[in-house]
Amino acid sequence: MIPADALRRIAFLLERAREPTYRVSAFRTAAHVVEGLSDAELERRIKTRTLTDLKGIGAKTAAVVLQAHAGEEPEYLADLKAQHPPTELEGAAGELRNALRGDLHTHSEWSDGGSPIREMALAAMGIGHDYLALTDHSPRLTVANGLSAERLARQLDVVAELNEELAPFRILTGIECDINLDGTLDQTDELLARVDVVVASVHSELRAPADRMTARMLAAVQNPHTDVLGHCTGRLLVERTQRGGKQQKPRPESGFDAEAVFAACVEHGTAVEINSRPERLDPPTRLLQLAADLGCDFSIDTDAHAPGQLDWQGAGCEKAAGAGITADRVINTGTAEQLLSR
């Protein structure tokens, strides 16, 4: 087992188990340190027992490195796997989870995520995905360090290099694009045409009157660049911490004509996102059932901001199964090629 991979796997499992952030960060930092060593330097550090002299490597992470380097499964990793076995979904929800090939809504440290793009991709590979759409925020969302046109263009080049390294796994280029007050999308048409996946979401004026919100969402859904309508009601079920430590209180659903918006999604081929984040679980059950009854397609996503959150799709699968949504109506059960040809 490669030491850096073992450390990342531990960080992933700790994050999935909702362990404290400092504990997750310790293993993720150690993975970066170890990965930065040459093979010769790693060998020397192991032989001389000087791993802990390196900043970011403590006694526990050093033990993981030693055991992984020796071809053993680290004890810390084995214990974690025993304490926190993956939850197996049953029935229709389990079938949906097994059918998913990727995730179409994720964030990296380029906007308000906490990890590098490569680390997110490796975690997606580790849970069996074939692809991952990188959808960092658009420029208007400054609180989330949204990407200007220039930064997004640079990110496209970074993703192209990573795809050469990680093939056949594929990072799909993308953006979570803010829906402006007039319903336009918060990025240039040229860049929207270049990316693989556009998730259009409302992040502002969430308490606007229903008629204004409806017009705004209809314009975005009808935009030919829009692939997925993200977290459509904008609700937050519990308090959460934003980038920079700011606390966001729970908030109710935005008001809009759901029947009109979902009918437009059907007409224009825009998938409705089933957002699996525990503080969102959006759309609510009644609206998800309405979208299903009207004939919408769906994307079951995590909106992950860290590698361990990529394992949250199970909650979305349970919601989808409860509404009678089958795999053929979930766009990320298809291959990357099928997805891009929609």
Short mmCIF file of C-alpha atoms in Angstrom, two decimals:
data_model
loop_
_atom_site.label_atom_id
_atom_site.label_comp_id
_atom_site.label_asym_id
_atom_site.label_seq_id
_atom_site.Cartn_x
_atom_site.Cartn_y
_atom_site.Cartn_z
CA MET A 1 0.00 0.00 0.00
CA ILE A 2 1.33 3.46 -0.89
CA PRO A 3 1.81 5.43 2.36
CA ALA A 4 0.23 8.66 1.06
CA ASP A 5 -2.81 6.72 -0.17
CA ALA A 6 -3.20 5.02 3.22
CA LEU A 7 -3.11 8.40 4.97
CA ARG A 8 -5.71 9.81 2.56
CA ARG A 9 -7.94 6.79 3.07
CA ILE A 10 -7.84 7.34 6.82
CA ALA A 11 -8.72 11.02 6.35
CA PHE A 12 -11.61 10.00 4.11
CA LEU A 13 -13.00 7.54 6.67
CA LEU A 14 -12.62 10.02 9.53
CA GLU A 15 -14.47 12.65 7.53
CA ARG A 16 -17.22 10.24 6.60
CA ALA A 17 -17.60 9.36 10.29
CA ARG A 18 -17.94 13.11 11.10
CA GLU A 19 -14.80 13.11 13.24
CA PRO A 20 -13.34 16.52 14.26
CA THR A 21 -11.78 18.53 11.45
CA TYR A 22 -8.37 18.74 13.16
CA ARG A 23 -8.09 14.94 13.14
CA VAL A 24 -8.96 14.71 9.45
CA SER A 25 -6.51 17.51 8.63
CA ALA A 26 -3.66 15.77 10.46
CA PHE A 27 -3.78 12.76 8.14
CA ARG A 28 -4.38 14.85 5.04
CA THR A 29 -1.41 17.08 5.87
CA ALA A 30 0.78 14.04 6.48
CA ALA A 31 -0.21 12.64 3.09
CA HIS A 32 0.95 15.86 1.40
CA VAL A 33 4.26 15.77 3.28
CA VAL A 34 4.97 12.13 2.45
CA GLU A 35 4.01 12.58 -1.18
CA GLY A 36 6.50 15.41 -1.46
CA LEU A 37 9.42 13.15 -0.50
CA SER A 38 11.51 11.36 -3.09
CA ASP A 39 11.62 7.57 -2.85
CA ALA A 40 15.20 7.75 -1.59
CA GLU A 41 14.36 10.34 1.06
CA LEU A 42 11.37 8.33 2.27
CA GLU A 43 13.55 5.22 2.54
CA ARG A 44 16.16 7.16 4.48
CA ARG A 45 13.58 8.60 6.88
CA ILE A 46 12.09 5.17 7.49
CA LYS A 47 15.47 3.51 8.10
CA THR A 48 16.65 6.24 10.43
CA ARG A 49 13.26 6.57 12.17
CA THR A 50 13.23 10.31 11.54
CA LEU A 51 9.79 10.69 9.96
CA THR A 52 8.52 12.59 13.00
CA ASP A 53 11.25 15.19 12.48
CA LEU A 54 9.21 16.40 9.52
CA LYS A 55 6.64 19.11 10.17
CA GLY A 56 3.20 17.56 9.78
CA ILE A 57 4.19 14.00 10.71
CA GLY A 58 3.35 12.80 14.22
CA ALA A 59 3.65 9.44 15.95
CA LYS A 60 0.32 8.11 14.63
CA THR A 61 0.84 9.18 11.04
CA ALA A 62 4.44 7.92 11.10
CA ALA A 63 3.20 4.50 12.21
CA VAL A 64 0.79 4.45 9.26
CA VAL A 65 3.63 5.29 6.87
CA LEU A 66 5.89 2.56 8.28
CA GLN A 67 3.23 -0.15 8.10
CA ALA A 68 2.01 0.85 4.63
CA HIS A 69 5.57 0.99 3.31
CA ALA A 70 6.13 -2.53 4.64
CA GLY A 71 3.15 -3.76 2.58
CA GLU A 72 0.85 -4.10 5.59
CA GLU A 73 -2.56 -2.62 6.17
CA PRO A 74 -1.97 0.06 8.83
CA GLU A 75 -3.56 -0.81 12.16
CA TYR A 76 -5.17 2.62 12.39
CA LEU A 77 -6.87 2.08 9.02
CA ALA A 78 -8.02 -1.44 9.93
CA ASP A 79 -9.50 -0.21 13.21
CA LEU A 80 -11.34 2.62 11.47
CA LYS A 81 -12.81 0.26 8.89
CA ALA A 82 -14.04 -2.02 11.68
CA GLN A 83 -15.51 0.84 13.73
CA HIS A 84 -17.20 2.58 10.80
CA PRO A 85 -18.25 0.04 8.18
CA PRO A 86 -20.00 1.54 5.16
CA THR A 87 -23.76 1.63 5.38
CA GLU A 88 -25.21 -0.76 2.83
CA LEU A 89 -28.34 0.57 1.17
CA GLU A 90 -31.04 -1.97 0.45
CA GLY A 91 -33.68 -2.36 -2.20
CA ALA A 92 -34.26 0.35 -4.79
CA ALA A 93 -31.98 2.83 -3.01
CA GLY A 94 -29.12 0.34 -3.08
CA GLU A 95 -29.69 -0.37 -6.76
CA LEU A 96 -29.56 3.35 -7.50
CA ARG A 97 -26.36 3.83 -5.53
CA ASN A 98 -24.73 0.93 -7.36
CA ALA A 99 -25.78 2.41 -10.70
CA LEU A 100 -24.21 5.82 -10.08
CA ARG A 101 -21.01 6.39 -12.06
CA GLY A 102 -20.13 9.86 -10.84
CA ASP A 103 -21.04 13.06 -9.03
CA LEU A 104 -21.97 16.26 -10.87
CA HIS A 105 -21.67 18.83 -8.08
CA THR A 106 -18.41 19.15 -6.13
CA HIS A 107 -16.05 21.88 -4.95
CA SER A 108 -12.30 22.19 -4.48
CA GLU A 109 -9.99 24.62 -2.70
CA TRP A 110 -10.22 26.81 -5.81
CA SER A 111 -13.51 28.17 -4.38
CA ASP A 112 -14.91 27.20 -0.97
CA GLY A 113 -13.87 23.54 -0.84
CA GLY A 114 -11.11 22.36 1.45
CA SER A 115 -9.00 20.09 -0.76
CA PRO A 116 -7.03 20.14 -4.01
CA ILE A 117 -8.69 18.94 -7.21
CA ARG A 118 -6.45 15.88 -7.41
CA GLU A 119 -7.38 14.81 -3.89
CA MET A 120 -11.08 15.08 -4.67
CA ALA A 121 -10.55 13.00 -7.81
CA LEU A 122 -8.60 10.30 -5.97
CA ALA A 123 -11.34 10.06 -3.34
CA ALA A 124 -13.97 9.69 -6.08
CA MET A 125 -11.91 6.91 -7.64
CA GLY A 126 -11.67 5.27 -4.23
CA ILE A 127 -15.44 4.94 -3.91
CA GLY A 128 -15.81 3.52 -7.40
CA HIS A 129 -16.73 6.54 -9.49
CA ASP A 130 -15.72 6.77 -13.14
CA TYR A 131 -15.91 10.56 -13.23
CA LEU A 132 -16.34 13.65 -11.08
CA ALA A 133 -17.64 17.03 -12.18
CA LEU A 134 -15.68 19.90 -10.65
CA THR A 135 -18.19 22.71 -10.17
CA ASP A 136 -16.54 25.48 -8.20
CA HIS A 137 -18.53 28.67 -7.67
CA SER A 138 -18.91 31.54 -10.13
CA PRO A 139 -17.50 35.05 -9.49
CA ARG A 140 -20.61 36.70 -8.03
CA LEU A 141 -20.45 34.46 -4.95
CA THR A 142 -17.50 36.24 -3.35
CA VAL A 143 -18.18 34.67 0.07
CA ALA A 144 -17.30 31.33 -1.57
CA ASN A 145 -14.23 32.67 -3.42
CA GLY A 146 -16.01 32.33 -6.75
CA LEU A 147 -13.88 31.90 -9.86
CA SER A 148 -13.41 34.83 -12.21
CA ALA A 149 -13.31 34.07 -15.92
CA GLU A 150 -9.51 34.13 -15.79
CA ARG A 151 -9.30 31.72 -12.84
CA LEU A 152 -11.80 29.34 -14.41
CA ALA A 153 -9.80 29.33 -17.65
CA ARG A 154 -6.68 28.42 -15.67
CA GLN A 155 -8.57 25.67 -13.88
CA LEU A 156 -9.53 24.13 -17.22
CA ASP A 157 -5.83 23.76 -18.03
CA VAL A 158 -5.13 22.17 -14.63
CA VAL A 159 -7.95 19.68 -15.13
CA ALA A 160 -6.66 18.77 -18.59
CA GLU A 161 -3.26 17.88 -17.09
CA LEU A 162 -4.83 15.85 -14.28
CA ASN A 163 -6.99 13.93 -16.74
CA GLU A 164 -3.86 12.81 -18.57
CA GLU A 165 -2.46 11.53 -15.28
CA LEU A 166 -5.61 9.88 -13.91
CA ALA A 167 -7.09 8.32 -17.09
CA PRO A 168 -9.33 6.42 -17.57
CA PHE A 169 -10.92 8.27 -14.63
CA ARG A 170 -12.15 11.64 -15.83
CA ILE A 171 -12.60 14.99 -14.13
CA LEU A 172 -15.40 16.78 -15.94
CA THR A 173 -14.90 20.53 -16.13
CA GLY A 174 -17.75 22.54 -14.74
CA ILE A 175 -19.12 25.37 -12.67
CA GLU A 176 -21.84 25.96 -10.12
CA CYS A 177 -23.12 29.11 -11.73
CA ASP A 178 -25.04 31.65 -9.72
CA ILE A 179 -28.42 32.56 -11.19
CA ASN A 180 -28.46 36.36 -11.34
CA LEU A 181 -31.54 38.34 -10.32
CA ASP A 182 -32.61 38.64 -13.96
CA GLY A 183 -32.17 34.90 -14.57
CA THR A 184 -28.92 35.18 -16.53
CA LEU A 185 -25.94 33.02 -15.55
CA ASP A 186 -22.93 34.43 -13.74
CA GLN A 187 -20.20 33.59 -16.27
CA THR A 188 -19.33 34.36 -19.87
CA ASP A 189 -21.07 32.43 -22.62
CA GLU A 190 -17.66 31.50 -24.03
CA LEU A 191 -16.60 29.75 -20.83
CA LEU A 192 -20.01 28.19 -20.22
CA ALA A 193 -19.73 26.65 -23.67
CA ARG A 194 -16.27 25.24 -22.86
CA VAL A 195 -17.11 23.43 -19.61
CA ASP A 196 -18.70 19.99 -19.49
CA VAL A 197 -21.29 20.57 -16.75
CA VAL A 198 -23.15 23.71 -15.65
CA VAL A 199 -25.08 23.51 -12.38
CA ALA A 200 -27.24 26.63 -12.08
CA SER A 201 -28.20 27.60 -8.53
CA VAL A 202 -29.82 30.50 -6.68
CA HIS A 203 -27.68 31.83 -3.81
CA SER A 204 -29.09 35.32 -3.22
CA GLU A 205 -32.41 37.07 -2.57
CA LEU A 206 -33.77 33.71 -1.43
CA ARG A 207 -36.83 35.31 0.21
CA ALA A 208 -37.89 37.14 -2.96
CA PRO A 209 -41.59 36.99 -3.91
CA ALA A 210 -42.57 33.75 -5.61
CA ASP A 211 -43.37 35.36 -8.95
CA ARG A 212 -39.92 36.97 -9.19
CA MET A 213 -38.16 33.79 -8.10
CA THR A 214 -40.15 31.76 -10.62
CA ALA A 215 -39.23 34.07 -13.51
CA ARG A 216 -35.60 33.99 -12.45
CA MET A 217 -35.46 30.18 -12.28
CA LEU A 218 -37.36 29.74 -15.56
CA ALA A 219 -34.86 31.92 -17.39
CA ALA A 220 -31.96 29.86 -16.01
CA VAL A 221 -33.57 26.50 -16.77
CA GLN A 222 -34.24 27.62 -20.35
CA ASN A 223 -30.63 28.74 -20.85
CA PRO A 224 -29.03 26.28 -23.30
CA HIS A 225 -25.87 26.11 -21.16
CA THR A 226 -27.70 24.88 -18.04
CA ASP A 227 -27.41 21.13 -17.44
CA VAL A 228 -28.60 20.83 -13.82
CA LEU A 229 -30.82 22.97 -11.59
CA GLY A 230 -29.00 22.93 -8.24
CA HIS A 231 -30.62 22.73 -4.75
CA CYS A 232 -33.81 24.31 -6.05
CA THR A 233 -35.40 25.57 -2.81
CA GLY A 234 -32.18 26.82 -1.20
CA ARG A 235 -33.33 25.58 2.18
CA LEU A 236 -30.95 24.85 5.08
CA LEU A 237 -32.20 22.36 7.64
CA VAL A 238 -29.50 22.99 10.25
CA GLU A 239 -26.94 25.69 11.05
CA ARG A 240 -23.67 25.42 9.17
CA THR A 241 -20.27 27.09 9.11
CA GLN A 242 -19.24 28.96 5.97
CA ARG A 243 -15.77 29.70 4.66
CA GLY A 244 -14.05 32.03 7.09
CA GLY A 245 -16.02 30.73 10.09
CA LYS A 246 -19.26 32.64 9.51
CA GLN A 247 -22.32 30.80 10.84
CA GLN A 248 -25.37 30.38 8.62
CA LYS A 249 -28.64 29.81 10.39
CA PRO A 250 -31.31 27.37 9.14
CA ARG A 251 -33.58 28.88 6.50
CA PRO A 252 -36.88 27.91 4.92
CA GLU A 253 -37.54 27.06 1.29
CA SER A 254 -37.69 29.76 -1.33
CA GLY A 255 -41.14 30.26 -2.80
CA PHE A 256 -41.63 29.61 -6.53
CA ASP A 257 -44.07 27.95 -8.92
CA ALA A 258 -42.55 24.48 -8.76
CA GLU A 259 -44.87 22.99 -11.37
CA ALA A 260 -43.88 25.65 -13.91
CA VAL A 261 -40.16 25.33 -13.17
CA PHE A 262 -40.13 21.53 -13.29
CA ALA A 263 -42.20 21.51 -16.49
CA ALA A 264 -39.59 23.82 -18.02
CA CYS A 265 -36.86 21.41 -16.89
CA VAL A 266 -38.61 18.63 -18.81
CA GLU A 267 -39.05 20.81 -21.89
CA HIS A 268 -35.44 22.01 -21.99
CA GLY A 269 -33.70 18.84 -20.83
CA THR A 270 -32.42 20.31 -17.58
CA ALA A 271 -31.95 17.77 -14.79
CA VAL A 272 -33.25 18.54 -11.30
CA GLU A 273 -30.57 18.00 -8.68
CA ILE A 274 -31.23 15.78 -5.70
CA ASN A 275 -28.78 17.42 -3.32
CA SER A 276 -27.54 14.88 -0.78
CA ARG A 277 -25.89 17.26 1.70
CA PRO A 278 -27.43 16.52 5.12
CA GLU A 279 -28.21 20.21 5.75
CA ARG A 280 -29.98 20.51 2.38
CA LEU A 281 -31.64 17.25 1.25
CA ASP A 282 -33.19 19.35 -1.48
CA PRO A 283 -35.80 19.16 -3.03
CA PRO A 284 -38.11 18.37 -0.12
CA THR A 285 -40.09 15.15 -0.54
CA ARG A 286 -43.30 16.71 -1.85
CA LEU A 287 -41.45 18.72 -4.52
CA LEU A 288 -39.28 15.78 -5.50
CA GLN A 289 -42.42 13.72 -6.03
CA LEU A 290 -43.91 16.51 -8.13
CA ALA A 291 -40.79 16.66 -10.30
CA ALA A 292 -40.86 12.89 -10.70
CA ASP A 293 -44.55 12.89 -11.64
CA LEU A 294 -43.98 15.64 -14.22
CA GLY A 295 -41.27 13.56 -15.93
CA CYS A 296 -38.05 15.32 -14.90
CA ASP A 297 -34.64 13.74 -15.14
CA PHE A 298 -32.40 13.99 -12.08
CA SER A 299 -28.81 14.20 -10.92
CA ILE A 300 -28.00 12.71 -7.52
CA ASP A 301 -25.13 14.82 -6.18
CA THR A 302 -23.27 15.45 -2.95
CA ASP A 303 -22.32 19.13 -3.31
CA ALA A 304 -19.12 17.87 -1.65
CA HIS A 305 -16.65 20.41 -0.29
CA ALA A 306 -14.21 17.76 0.99
CA PRO A 307 -13.24 14.20 -0.05
CA GLY A 308 -15.15 12.38 2.70
CA GLN A 309 -18.38 14.08 1.67
CA LEU A 310 -18.32 12.30 -1.69
CA ASP A 311 -19.81 9.30 0.11
CA TRP A 312 -23.05 11.18 0.89
CA GLN A 313 -24.93 10.12 -2.25
CA GLY A 314 -26.74 7.39 -0.34
CA ALA A 315 -29.10 9.94 1.22
CA GLY A 316 -30.05 11.23 -2.22
CA CYS A 317 -30.58 7.68 -3.46
CA GLU A 318 -32.97 7.00 -0.60
CA LYS A 319 -34.96 10.14 -1.43
CA ALA A 320 -35.04 9.23 -5.12
CA ALA A 321 -36.15 5.67 -4.45
CA GLY A 322 -38.92 6.95 -2.18
CA ALA A 323 -40.26 9.01 -5.09
CA GLY A 324 -40.14 6.03 -7.46
CA ILE A 325 -37.24 7.44 -9.48
CA THR A 326 -35.37 4.74 -11.35
CA ALA A 327 -31.77 4.67 -12.63
CA ASP A 328 -32.77 5.46 -16.22
CA ARG A 329 -33.97 8.90 -15.07
CA VAL A 330 -30.74 9.75 -13.21
CA ILE A 331 -28.25 11.26 -15.63
CA ASN A 332 -25.14 10.36 -13.63
CA THR A 333 -25.84 6.66 -13.97
CA GLY A 334 -24.63 6.98 -17.56
CA THR A 335 -21.06 7.04 -18.81
CA ALA A 336 -19.21 10.34 -19.18
CA GLU A 337 -19.68 10.06 -22.94
CA GLN A 338 -23.46 9.55 -22.59
CA LEU A 339 -23.66 12.46 -20.18
CA LEU A 340 -21.83 14.82 -22.50
CA SER A 341 -23.91 13.83 -25.51
CA ARG A 342 -27.22 14.85 -23.83
#
